[in-house]
XYZ file of C-alpha atoms in Angstrom:
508
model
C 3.138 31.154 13.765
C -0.087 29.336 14.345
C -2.281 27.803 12.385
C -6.146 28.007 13.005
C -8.954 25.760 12.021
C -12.090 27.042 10.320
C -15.263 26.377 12.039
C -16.123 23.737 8.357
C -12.789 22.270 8.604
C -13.272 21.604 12.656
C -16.428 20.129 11.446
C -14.410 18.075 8.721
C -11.903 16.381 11.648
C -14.904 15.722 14.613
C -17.242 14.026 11.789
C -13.271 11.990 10.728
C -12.717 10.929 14.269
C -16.230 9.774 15.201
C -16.036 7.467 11.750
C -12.628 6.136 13.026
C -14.118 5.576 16.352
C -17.108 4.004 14.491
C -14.915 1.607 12.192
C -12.633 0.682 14.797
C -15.189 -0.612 17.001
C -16.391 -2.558 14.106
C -13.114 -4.146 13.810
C -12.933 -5.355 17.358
C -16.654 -6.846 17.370
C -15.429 -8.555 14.000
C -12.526 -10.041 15.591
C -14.218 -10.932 18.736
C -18.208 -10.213 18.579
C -18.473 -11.834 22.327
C -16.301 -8.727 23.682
C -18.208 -6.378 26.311
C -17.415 -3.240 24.266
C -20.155 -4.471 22.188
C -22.486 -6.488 24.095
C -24.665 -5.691 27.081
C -23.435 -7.650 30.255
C -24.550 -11.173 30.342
C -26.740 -11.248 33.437
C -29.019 -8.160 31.964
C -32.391 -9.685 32.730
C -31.508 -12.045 35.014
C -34.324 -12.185 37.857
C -32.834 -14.865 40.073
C -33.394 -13.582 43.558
C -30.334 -14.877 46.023
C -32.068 -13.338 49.155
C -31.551 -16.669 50.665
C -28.127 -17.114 49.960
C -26.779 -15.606 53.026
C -28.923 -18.197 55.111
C -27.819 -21.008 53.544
C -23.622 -21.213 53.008
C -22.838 -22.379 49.538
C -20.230 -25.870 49.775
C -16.713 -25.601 48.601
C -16.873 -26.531 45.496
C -13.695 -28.387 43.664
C -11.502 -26.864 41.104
C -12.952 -25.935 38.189
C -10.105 -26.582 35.877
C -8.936 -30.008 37.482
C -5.763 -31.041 35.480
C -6.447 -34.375 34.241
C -4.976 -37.382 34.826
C -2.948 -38.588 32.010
C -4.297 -42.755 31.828
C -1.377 -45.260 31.837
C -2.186 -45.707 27.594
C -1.378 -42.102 27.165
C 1.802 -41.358 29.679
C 4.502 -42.291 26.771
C 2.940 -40.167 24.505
C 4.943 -37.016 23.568
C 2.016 -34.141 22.933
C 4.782 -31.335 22.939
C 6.612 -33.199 20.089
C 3.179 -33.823 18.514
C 2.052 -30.387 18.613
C 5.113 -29.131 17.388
C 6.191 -31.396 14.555
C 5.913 -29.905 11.233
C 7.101 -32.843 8.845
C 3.582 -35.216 10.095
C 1.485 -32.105 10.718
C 1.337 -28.711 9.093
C 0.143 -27.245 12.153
C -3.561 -25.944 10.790
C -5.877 -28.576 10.000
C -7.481 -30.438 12.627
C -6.111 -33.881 12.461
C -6.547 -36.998 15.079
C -4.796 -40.610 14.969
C -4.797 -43.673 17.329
C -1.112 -43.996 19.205
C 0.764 -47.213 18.821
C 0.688 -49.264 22.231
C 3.922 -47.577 23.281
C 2.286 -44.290 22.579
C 4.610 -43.381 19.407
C 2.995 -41.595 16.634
C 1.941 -43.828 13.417
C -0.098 -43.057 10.617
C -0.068 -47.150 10.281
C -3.655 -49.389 11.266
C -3.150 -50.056 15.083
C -3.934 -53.425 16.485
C -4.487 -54.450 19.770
C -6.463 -57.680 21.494
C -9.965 -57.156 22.824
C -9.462 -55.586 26.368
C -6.629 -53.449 25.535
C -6.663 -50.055 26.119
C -5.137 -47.510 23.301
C -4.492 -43.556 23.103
C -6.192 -41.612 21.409
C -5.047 -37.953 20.219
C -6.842 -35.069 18.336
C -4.642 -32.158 17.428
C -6.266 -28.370 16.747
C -4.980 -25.577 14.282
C -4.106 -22.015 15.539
C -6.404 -20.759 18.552
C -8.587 -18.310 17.407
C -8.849 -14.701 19.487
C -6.745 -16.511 22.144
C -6.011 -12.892 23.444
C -9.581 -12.202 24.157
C -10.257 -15.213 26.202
C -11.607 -13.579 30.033
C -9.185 -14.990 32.757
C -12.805 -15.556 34.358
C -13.364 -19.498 35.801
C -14.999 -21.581 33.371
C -16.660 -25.182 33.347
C -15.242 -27.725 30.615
C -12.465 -27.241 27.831
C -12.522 -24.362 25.373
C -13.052 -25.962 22.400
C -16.041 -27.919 22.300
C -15.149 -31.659 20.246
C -17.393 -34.538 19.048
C -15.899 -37.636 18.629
C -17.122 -41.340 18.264
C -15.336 -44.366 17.250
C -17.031 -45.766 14.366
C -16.660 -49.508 13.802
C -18.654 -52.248 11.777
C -20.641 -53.856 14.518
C -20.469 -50.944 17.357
C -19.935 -47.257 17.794
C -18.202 -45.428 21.387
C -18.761 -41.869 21.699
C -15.300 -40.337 23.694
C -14.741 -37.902 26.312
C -11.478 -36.007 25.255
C -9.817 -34.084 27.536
C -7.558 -31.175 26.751
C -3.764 -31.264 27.524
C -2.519 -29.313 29.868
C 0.858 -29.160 28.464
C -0.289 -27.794 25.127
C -4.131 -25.882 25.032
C -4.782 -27.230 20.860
C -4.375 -30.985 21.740
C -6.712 -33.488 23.221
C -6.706 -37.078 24.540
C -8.485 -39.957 25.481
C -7.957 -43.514 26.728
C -10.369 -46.473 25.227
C -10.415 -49.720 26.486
C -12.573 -52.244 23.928
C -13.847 -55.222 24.480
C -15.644 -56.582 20.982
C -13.542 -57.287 18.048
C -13.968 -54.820 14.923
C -12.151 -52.499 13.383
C -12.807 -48.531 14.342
C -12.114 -44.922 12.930
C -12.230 -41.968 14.744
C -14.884 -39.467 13.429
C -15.107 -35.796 14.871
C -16.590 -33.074 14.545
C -15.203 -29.427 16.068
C -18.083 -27.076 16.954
C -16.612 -23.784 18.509
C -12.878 -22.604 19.606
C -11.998 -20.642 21.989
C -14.764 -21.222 24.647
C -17.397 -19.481 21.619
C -19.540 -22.570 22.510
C -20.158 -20.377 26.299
C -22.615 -17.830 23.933
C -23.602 -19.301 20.609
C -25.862 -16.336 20.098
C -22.457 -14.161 19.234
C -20.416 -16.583 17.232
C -21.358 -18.276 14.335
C -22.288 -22.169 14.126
C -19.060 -23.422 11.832
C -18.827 -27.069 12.394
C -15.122 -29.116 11.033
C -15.472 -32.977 10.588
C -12.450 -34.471 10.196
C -11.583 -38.586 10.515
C -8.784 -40.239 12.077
C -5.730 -40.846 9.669
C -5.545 -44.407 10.418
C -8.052 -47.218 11.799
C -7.724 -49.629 14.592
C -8.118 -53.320 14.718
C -9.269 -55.131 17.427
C -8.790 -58.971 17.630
C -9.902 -61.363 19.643
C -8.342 -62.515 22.807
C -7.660 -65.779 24.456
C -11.187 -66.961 25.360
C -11.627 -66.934 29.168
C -14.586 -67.120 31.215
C -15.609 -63.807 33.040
C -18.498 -63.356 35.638
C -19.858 -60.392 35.477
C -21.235 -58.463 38.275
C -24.544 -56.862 38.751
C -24.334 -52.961 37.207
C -24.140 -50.493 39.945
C -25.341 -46.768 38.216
C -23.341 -44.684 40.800
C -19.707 -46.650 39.605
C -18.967 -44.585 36.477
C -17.157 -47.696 35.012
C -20.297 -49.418 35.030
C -21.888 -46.900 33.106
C -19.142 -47.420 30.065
C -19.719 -49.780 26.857
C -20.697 -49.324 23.164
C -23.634 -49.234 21.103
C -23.855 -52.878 19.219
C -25.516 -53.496 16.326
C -28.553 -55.549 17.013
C -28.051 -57.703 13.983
C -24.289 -58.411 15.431
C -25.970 -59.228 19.016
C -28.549 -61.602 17.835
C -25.859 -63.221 16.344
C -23.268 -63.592 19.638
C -25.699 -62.953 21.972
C -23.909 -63.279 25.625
C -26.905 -63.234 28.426
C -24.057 -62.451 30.872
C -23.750 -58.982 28.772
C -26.924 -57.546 29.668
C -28.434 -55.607 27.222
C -30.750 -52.505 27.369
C -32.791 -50.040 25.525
C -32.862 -51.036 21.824
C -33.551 -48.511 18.804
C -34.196 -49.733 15.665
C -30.188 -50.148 15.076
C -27.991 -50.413 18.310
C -28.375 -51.701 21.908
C -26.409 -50.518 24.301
C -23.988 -53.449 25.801
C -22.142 -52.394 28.922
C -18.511 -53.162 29.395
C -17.817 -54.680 32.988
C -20.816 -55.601 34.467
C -24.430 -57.599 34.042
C -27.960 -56.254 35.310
C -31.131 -58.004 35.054
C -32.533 -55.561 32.317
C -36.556 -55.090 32.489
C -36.724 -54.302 36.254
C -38.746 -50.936 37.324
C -37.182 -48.939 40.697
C -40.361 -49.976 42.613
C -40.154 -53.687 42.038
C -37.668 -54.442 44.972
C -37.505 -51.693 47.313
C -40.749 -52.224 49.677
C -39.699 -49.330 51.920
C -39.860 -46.599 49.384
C -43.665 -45.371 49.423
C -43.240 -42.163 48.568
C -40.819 -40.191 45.940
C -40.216 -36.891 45.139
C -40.032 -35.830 41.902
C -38.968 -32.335 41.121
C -37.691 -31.126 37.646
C -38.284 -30.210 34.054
C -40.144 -32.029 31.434
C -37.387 -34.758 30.975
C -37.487 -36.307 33.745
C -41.547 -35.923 32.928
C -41.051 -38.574 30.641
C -38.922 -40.764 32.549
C -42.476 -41.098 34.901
C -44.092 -41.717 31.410
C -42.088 -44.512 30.864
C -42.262 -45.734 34.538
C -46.194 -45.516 33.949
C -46.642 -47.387 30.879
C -44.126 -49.824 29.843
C -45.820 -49.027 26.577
C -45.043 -45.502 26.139
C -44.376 -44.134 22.594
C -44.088 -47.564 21.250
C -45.967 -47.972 17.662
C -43.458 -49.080 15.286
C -42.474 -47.055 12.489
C -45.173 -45.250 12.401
C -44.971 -43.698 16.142
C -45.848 -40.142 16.714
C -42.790 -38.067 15.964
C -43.997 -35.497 18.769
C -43.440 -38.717 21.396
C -40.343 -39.964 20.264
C -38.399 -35.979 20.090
C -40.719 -34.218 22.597
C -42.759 -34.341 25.581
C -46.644 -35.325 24.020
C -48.494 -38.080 23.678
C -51.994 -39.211 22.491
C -53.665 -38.006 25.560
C -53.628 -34.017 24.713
C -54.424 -33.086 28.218
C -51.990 -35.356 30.354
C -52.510 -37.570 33.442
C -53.706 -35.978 36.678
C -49.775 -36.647 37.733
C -48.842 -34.531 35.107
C -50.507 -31.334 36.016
C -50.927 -31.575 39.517
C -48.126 -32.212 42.225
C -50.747 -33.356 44.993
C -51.821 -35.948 42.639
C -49.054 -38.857 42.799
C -48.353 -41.037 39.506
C -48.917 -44.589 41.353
C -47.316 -47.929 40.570
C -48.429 -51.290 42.375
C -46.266 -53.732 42.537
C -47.655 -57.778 43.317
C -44.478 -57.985 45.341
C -44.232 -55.052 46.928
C -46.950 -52.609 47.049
C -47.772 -49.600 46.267
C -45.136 -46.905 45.810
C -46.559 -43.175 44.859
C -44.278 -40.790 42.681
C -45.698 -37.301 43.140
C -44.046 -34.821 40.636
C -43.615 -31.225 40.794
C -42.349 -29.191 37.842
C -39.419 -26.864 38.143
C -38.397 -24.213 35.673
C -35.120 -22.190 35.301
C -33.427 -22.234 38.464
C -31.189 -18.810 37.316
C -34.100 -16.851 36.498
C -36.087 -17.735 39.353
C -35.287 -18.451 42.986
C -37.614 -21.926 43.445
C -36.118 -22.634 47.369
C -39.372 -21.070 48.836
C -41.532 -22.829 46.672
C -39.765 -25.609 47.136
C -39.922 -25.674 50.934
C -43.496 -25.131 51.006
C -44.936 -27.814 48.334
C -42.593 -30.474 50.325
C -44.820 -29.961 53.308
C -48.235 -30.983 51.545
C -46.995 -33.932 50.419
C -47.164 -37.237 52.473
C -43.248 -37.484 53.885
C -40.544 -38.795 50.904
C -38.451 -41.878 51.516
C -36.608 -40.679 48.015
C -36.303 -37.388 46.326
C -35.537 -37.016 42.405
C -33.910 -33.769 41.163
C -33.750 -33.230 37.378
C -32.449 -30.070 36.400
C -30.213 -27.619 33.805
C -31.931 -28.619 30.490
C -33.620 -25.495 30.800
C -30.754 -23.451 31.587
C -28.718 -24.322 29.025
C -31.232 -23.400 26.176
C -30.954 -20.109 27.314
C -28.566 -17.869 25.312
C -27.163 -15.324 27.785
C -26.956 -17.878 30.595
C -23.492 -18.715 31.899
C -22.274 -22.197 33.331
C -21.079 -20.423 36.268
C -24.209 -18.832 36.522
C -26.098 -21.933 37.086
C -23.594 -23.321 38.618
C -24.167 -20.662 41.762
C -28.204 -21.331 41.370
C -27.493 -25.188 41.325
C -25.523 -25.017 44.359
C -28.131 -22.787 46.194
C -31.154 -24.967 45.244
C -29.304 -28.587 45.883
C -27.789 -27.516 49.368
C -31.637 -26.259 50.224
C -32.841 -29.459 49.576
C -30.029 -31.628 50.821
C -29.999 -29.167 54.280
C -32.987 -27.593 54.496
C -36.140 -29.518 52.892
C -34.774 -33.382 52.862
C -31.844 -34.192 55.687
C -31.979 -37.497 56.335
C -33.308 -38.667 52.365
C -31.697 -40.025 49.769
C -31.618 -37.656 47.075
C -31.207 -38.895 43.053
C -29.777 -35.886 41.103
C -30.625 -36.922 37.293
C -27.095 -34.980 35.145
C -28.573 -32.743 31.675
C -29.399 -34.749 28.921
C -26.006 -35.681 26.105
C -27.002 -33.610 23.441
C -24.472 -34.516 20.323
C -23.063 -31.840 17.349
C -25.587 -29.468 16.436
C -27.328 -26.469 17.241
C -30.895 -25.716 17.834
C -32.738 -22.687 16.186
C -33.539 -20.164 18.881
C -31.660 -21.918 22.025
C -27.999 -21.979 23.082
C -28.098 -25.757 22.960
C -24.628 -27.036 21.903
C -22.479 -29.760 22.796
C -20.076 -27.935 24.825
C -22.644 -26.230 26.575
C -24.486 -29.868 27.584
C -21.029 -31.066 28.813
C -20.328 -27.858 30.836
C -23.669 -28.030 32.889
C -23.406 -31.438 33.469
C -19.505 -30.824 34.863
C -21.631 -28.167 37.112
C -24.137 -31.124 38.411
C -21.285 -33.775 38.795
C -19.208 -31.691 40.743
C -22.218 -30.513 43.155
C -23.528 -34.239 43.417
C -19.748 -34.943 44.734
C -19.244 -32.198 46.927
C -22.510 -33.490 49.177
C -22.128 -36.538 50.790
C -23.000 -40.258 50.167
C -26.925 -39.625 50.446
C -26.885 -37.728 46.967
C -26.060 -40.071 43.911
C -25.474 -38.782 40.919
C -27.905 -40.672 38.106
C -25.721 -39.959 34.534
C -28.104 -40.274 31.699
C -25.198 -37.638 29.767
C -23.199 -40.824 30.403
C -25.391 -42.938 27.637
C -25.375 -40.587 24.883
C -24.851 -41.287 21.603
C -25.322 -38.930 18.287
C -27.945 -41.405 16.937
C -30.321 -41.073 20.003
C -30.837 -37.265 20.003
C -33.528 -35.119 18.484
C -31.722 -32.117 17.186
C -32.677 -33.354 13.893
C -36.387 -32.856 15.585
C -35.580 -29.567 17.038
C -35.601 -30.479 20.186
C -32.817 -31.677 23.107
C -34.711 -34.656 24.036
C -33.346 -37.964 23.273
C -35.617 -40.303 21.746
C -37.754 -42.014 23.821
C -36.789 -45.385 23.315
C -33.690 -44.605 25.331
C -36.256 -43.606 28.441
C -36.301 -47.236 29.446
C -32.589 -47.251 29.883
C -32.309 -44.024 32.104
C -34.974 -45.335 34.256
C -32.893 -49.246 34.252
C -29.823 -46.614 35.959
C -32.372 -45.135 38.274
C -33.382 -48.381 39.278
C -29.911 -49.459 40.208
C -29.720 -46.332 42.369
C -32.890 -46.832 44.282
C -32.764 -50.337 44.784
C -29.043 -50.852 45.387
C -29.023 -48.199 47.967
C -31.344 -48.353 50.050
């Protein structure tokens, strides 16, 4: 015998399963709101033109998941054991600690001698939506970690990188060189690679502190000689932000020192430069630069132009120390028109002519043409400056590997195509600290992503392109997000431009 439906009750079990259908879907974009079922695709909108793609073959590029390599202070430390233990940890909150020398665990104060080098490890609760994670290739680690050692006369900000043994645990190796005594303060932004699109997960921040401190102590005095800092060695681009009271008080002119806010100077670690030079004042052969990039490295040339620049004590124009304005509303003739070169004359010298050009998103718009054509009306370069990605990464539905294909278009034009035989300076995105920035997709792990992109692109084409790491010097205190902007404040201009110095001069 069968059993028939009315026509109401028919009506009764469609309207049922379209408000299962309904709720269900809810459910999943609750779990995960970044899944496709819910989202449009990522490049919608995207007006990036790769016409020229074919024409120009696109460099092997290296790994993008690179496992690292585990530093000598971390290569006793057990992260399974770590990860695992329930009697130290109970496995959910976010907890890091500085390793005994050996690399044991302690929840003891660790001492070392100025020097030294300890391990550092952070250890992160359950993975959220681990399931959901795309098997696609991605640029950086998937949780996105702020951490800084915080001592009395200095502060380090730390690269972590994540385990590869175990995905919730993170390490580091820090060699110091000033006696103090230091905790570990962090500060976990997104899981899960969430910091990829901001714009579907919620800003959540976790601060935790490190569950013990380390002491530093002096070492057996010995006389070092430094050598001059070379920007393109990364190791020379390592040291700590000192107080300035503690420097005027030990101040070692072998050190070096360079740009000074109104609390730290940056003191590098292994090397000495004759602070206060500008890239023109020994390099006679370089009478012409390229400049091509986004309003950063804008104010770099600001800097370059007038020693001066957004200086005016506490009372300085907020809009020149977090953004790209200054008194004069309508710019220099530099500024607004690439013909027009920004020209410094040096007594030693000469004259050397930087002629700027402004570049917007590279993954919305294909710039190669433009590109080509502007480098022919200008007097031939003897360097070329590329600054680019701080656009890009403001912008919400914009994937690393999506700039990461523009980046590699646009630098092997220039490197191939527009500038052969040139030196070219590729400046890395600006460090950008915890934080988010109302209507952008700024984040940390976002800055550290498309600078990973730039690095690995700088390294993949040859000795004449040097990689110039400003992302190298950052430090939570020098951003603007308190501003609303991604700039760092201007008094650290001087510094980047110190580095670009070093690159120009020292190579040429």
């Amino acid at each position: 015998m069968h059993t028939y439906l009315t026509q109401g009750q028919n009506l009764t079990l469609a309207s049922s399963i379209i408000t299962f259908c309904i709720l269900l879907t809810y459910l999943i974009y609750a779990i995960h709101p970044s899944t496709n079922l819910i989202q449009p695709p990522l490049d919608t909108d995207i007006k990036y033109n790769s016409s020229l793609t074919t024409q120009l073959p696109r460099p092997t590029t290296k790994p993008i998941q690179e496992e690292p390599t585990v530093p000598l202070a971390c290569q006793n430390v057990d992260y399974q054991w770590l990860a695992s233990d329930r009697y130290y940890w109970d496995g959910w909150v976010s907890k890091t600690m500085f390793m005994s020398p050996d690399g044991s665990y302690t929840e003891a104060n660790v001492k070392i001698s100025s020097g030294e080098s300890i391990c550092i490890v952070v250890l992160l609760g359950p993975i959220p939506a681990s399931s959901m994670i795309s098997p696609r290739k991605r640029f950086g680690p998937s949780d996105s970690i702020v951490m800084k050692a915080v001592g009395k006369q200095s502060k380090i900000e730390i690269n972590l990188h994540q385990s590869p043994e175990r995905s919730n645990v993170y390490f580091a190796s820090i060699t110091l060189f000033h006696p103090d005594t230091f905790y570990l303060q962090s500060v976990t932004e997104y899981r899960s690679y969430f910091w990829e699109t901001p714009i579907y997960h919620a800003y959540r921040p976790f601060s935790f502190r490190s569950i013990n401190r380390l002491v530093v102590m002096p070492a057996e005095s010995k006389k070092t000689i430094l050598l001059p800092c070379d920007a393109s060695r990364s190791e020379h681009l390592q040291g700590s932000w000192r107080t300035n009271t503690r420097l005027n008080h030990i101040h070692n002119p072998e050190a070096g020192v360079a740009s000074v806010n109104e609390e730290y100077t940056f003191v590098p670690d292994l090397c000495y430069r004759p602070f206060g030079r500008r890239p023109t004042d020994e390099c006679p052969r370089f009478q012409a630069i390229h400049v091509w990039g986004d309003d950063h490295i804008k104010r770099n040339l600001k800097a370059l132009e007038d020693p001066l620049w957004c200086e005016g004590g506490p009372k300085v124009n907020l809009d020149c120390v977090c953004n790209n304005e200054d008194n004069n509303a309508n710019g220099s003739h530099w500024e607004n028109n690439p013909n027009v070169p920004l020209v410094l004359n040096s007594s030693t010298v000469g004259i050397t002519s930087f002629y700027y050009n402004k570049l917007g998103s590279i993954t919305l718009k294909d710039w190669r043409e433009e590109i080509t054509l502007q480098a022919s009306l200008l007097p031939q370069a003897n360097v070329v400056i590329l600054g680019l990605g701080n656009i890009d990464i403001g912008l919400s539905r914009m994937l690393p590997s999506q700039f990461n294909a523009s980046f590699y278009d646009v630098l092997t034009h220039m490197v191939k195509q527009v500038y052969p035989h040139q030196t070219i300076i590729v400046k890395a995105p600006q460090y950008f600290g915890n934080g988010v920035l109302q209507n952008s997709a700024w984040n940390a792990g976002r800055s550290v992503a498309f600078s990973i992109v730039v690095e690995q692109a700088v390294h993949s084409m040859g000795d004449r392109v040097l990689l110039w790491n400003v992302r190298q010097l950052g430090m939570q205190d020098m951003t603007c997000s308190f501003a609303g902007t991604a700039y760092t404040k201007s008094n650290l201009v001087p510094l980047e431009n110190e580095l670009l110095s070093s690159l120009v001069c020292m190579h040429k």
